[in-house]
Amino acid sequence: FGIVAFRDNTSVAPGVEYVSKVILAPAKGAKPADLEAALAGLGAATASTQTFNEDGMAGMETALGLANWDDFGGRFVIYISDAGARSGEDPLGATRKNPAEINALARERGIATLVLHLKTDAGKAYHHLAEQQYQALAAWPGIQPLYFPIENGAFAAFGKAVDDPTNQIVSIINTSIGGGLGD
């Protein structure tokens, strides 16, 4: 497992500290304690962004650009956000790529993206657009998009939302064993 964090454009909101950053690079032989320590070091930005949307596509591009993906047979990104993503047309977006383009890059490398969308009250005005973006980001041939909304961003629902993608991952792995992952 690895962790890439993303926030937003630092030129208009320098207090957010970074656009995207590798918190823990995936490595063979990594221990669960490494993941737990990296997760414990994460925190919310103390500064506000320009809008509610953030630059999640920059985080995705950073994750997809990690050099050691080829070391792993199972390749998945689990994208978690309560905000929508900056679109490809957004001048504040670092990548200038939309979610469908990022999905195509991931699929070229045999990487499936699962999205856990925390639909909090704070982002209510952005839910519809974010859902469209994340369904495009989480598209995979032959199955429903790997998009899992978590209503109200409720922690209790988070566990079930993690179980559903886990089942989807198992399904993708079973498909890949039959040769379908690289298609």
XYZ file of C-alpha atoms in Angstrom:
183
model
C 0.000 0.000 0.000
C 1.005 3.596 -0.523
C -0.495 6.982 0.205
C -0.587 10.089 -1.968
C -2.268 13.131 -0.469
C -3.680 16.014 -2.484
C -4.990 19.441 -1.681
C -5.142 22.331 -4.104
C -3.359 25.040 -6.057
C -0.767 26.663 -3.793
C -0.420 29.863 -5.817
C -3.936 31.009 -4.887
C -4.025 29.295 -1.484
C -0.418 28.979 -0.230
C -1.564 27.848 3.197
C -2.689 24.483 1.801
C 1.053 23.647 1.627
C 1.071 21.328 -1.410
C -0.882 20.288 -4.479
C -0.002 16.604 -4.124
C 2.550 14.728 -2.098
C 3.714 11.137 -1.682
C 3.198 10.262 1.974
C 4.152 6.587 1.659
C 5.499 5.043 -1.522
C 4.336 1.470 -2.132
C 7.075 -1.053 -1.449
C 7.318 -4.826 -1.394
C 7.606 -6.088 2.143
C 5.923 -3.019 3.633
C 4.397 -3.635 7.038
C 0.906 -2.613 8.198
C 2.642 -0.469 10.826
C 4.201 1.607 8.013
C 0.757 2.330 6.610
C -0.679 3.112 10.037
C 2.176 5.515 10.824
C 1.735 7.300 7.486
C -2.016 7.593 7.994
C -1.471 8.964 11.509
C 0.680 11.721 10.037
C -2.060 12.974 7.714
C -4.150 15.972 8.605
C -6.536 18.423 7.054
C -5.204 21.641 5.609
C -5.389 24.553 8.011
C -6.044 27.015 5.184
C -9.052 27.240 2.919
C -8.861 26.529 -0.801
C -10.132 28.813 -3.556
C -13.330 26.741 -3.931
C -14.678 23.560 -2.365
C -13.233 21.512 -5.232
C -9.639 20.322 -4.870
C -6.942 19.116 -7.248
C -7.524 15.397 -6.917
C -6.370 14.787 -10.486
C -2.937 16.083 -9.456
C -2.939 13.498 -6.676
C -3.933 10.808 -9.152
C -1.226 11.837 -11.608
C 1.347 11.734 -8.790
C 0.159 8.262 -7.747
C 0.159 6.945 -11.321
C 3.644 8.351 -11.852
C 5.201 6.330 -9.046
C 7.975 4.246 -10.530
C 7.344 0.924 -8.842
C 3.812 0.035 -10.030
C 5.275 -2.716 -12.207
C 6.505 -4.477 -9.048
C 2.915 -5.369 -8.131
C 0.413 -7.731 -9.725
C -2.624 -6.079 -8.100
C -2.735 -2.391 -8.936
C -5.438 -0.283 -7.336
C -5.858 3.316 -6.316
C -8.451 4.009 -3.648
C -9.394 7.656 -4.042
C -11.102 9.243 -1.025
C -12.497 12.762 -1.026
C -15.416 14.861 0.130
C -14.756 17.463 -2.565
C -15.151 17.481 -6.306
C -12.085 17.602 -8.523
C -10.696 20.456 -10.569
C -11.687 19.744 -14.153
C -9.375 19.679 -17.137
C -10.520 23.163 -18.145
C -9.910 24.661 -14.705
C -6.939 27.066 -14.859
C -6.163 26.217 -11.212
C -5.774 22.497 -12.005
C -2.156 21.330 -12.120
C -2.677 18.536 -14.659
C -5.227 20.105 -17.004
C -6.665 16.592 -17.298
C -10.226 15.560 -16.586
C -11.139 12.380 -14.657
C -11.776 10.345 -17.840
C -8.273 11.186 -19.106
C -6.717 10.203 -15.771
C -8.758 6.982 -15.844
C -7.378 6.203 -19.319
C -3.805 6.712 -18.040
C -4.489 4.403 -15.104
C -6.047 1.717 -17.281
C -3.084 1.848 -19.686
C -0.928 0.810 -16.714
C -3.421 -1.829 -15.550
C -4.452 0.242 -12.524
C -8.077 0.276 -11.371
C -9.376 3.285 -9.444
C -11.988 2.925 -6.716
C -13.592 6.112 -5.447
C -15.007 6.599 -1.955
C -16.950 9.858 -2.181
C -17.764 11.307 1.224
C -20.956 13.218 0.482
C -20.794 15.670 3.370
C -23.192 18.553 3.940
C -20.359 21.029 3.293
C -20.018 19.814 -0.298
C -23.714 19.385 -1.041
C -23.700 21.964 -3.851
C -20.927 19.987 -5.582
C -22.224 16.419 -5.133
C -23.823 16.033 -8.557
C -20.742 17.216 -10.476
C -18.395 15.230 -8.222
C -20.445 12.073 -8.761
C -20.166 12.468 -12.535
C -16.414 13.113 -12.254
C -15.812 10.160 -9.975
C -17.850 7.737 -12.045
C -15.627 8.666 -15.007
C -12.500 8.298 -12.857
C -13.666 4.901 -11.572
C -14.837 3.385 -14.868
C -13.676 -0.151 -15.623
C -14.724 -2.175 -18.688
C -17.399 -4.770 -18.118
C -18.441 -3.705 -14.600
C -20.207 -0.821 -12.909
C -17.923 2.130 -12.136
C -15.997 1.497 -8.940
C -17.685 4.516 -7.371
C -18.951 4.266 -3.808
C -20.834 7.274 -2.385
C -20.920 7.588 1.387
C -24.028 9.574 2.250
C -23.461 12.355 4.787
C -19.806 11.271 4.946
C -20.957 9.080 7.851
C -18.205 7.150 9.590
C -20.559 4.221 10.267
C -21.202 3.890 6.530
C -17.487 4.054 5.772
C -16.911 0.423 6.862
C -19.558 -0.859 4.466
C -18.190 1.419 1.776
C -14.788 -0.198 2.234
C -16.283 -3.705 2.105
C -17.975 -3.034 -1.253
C -14.768 -1.932 -3.043
C -12.914 -4.846 -1.472
C -15.401 -7.178 -3.089
C -14.933 -5.334 -6.396
C -11.144 -5.708 -6.088
C -11.568 -9.447 -5.605
C -13.785 -9.506 -8.711
C -11.154 -7.642 -10.749
C -8.425 -9.975 -9.532
C -10.537 -12.979 -10.507
C -11.058 -11.419 -13.932
C -7.326 -10.728 -14.279
C -6.478 -14.335 -13.470
C -8.520 -15.219 -16.534
C -6.577 -12.672 -18.575
C -9.085 -9.796 -18.465
C -7.090 -7.236 -16.461
C -4.902 -6.074 -19.313
C -7.748 -5.729 -21.824
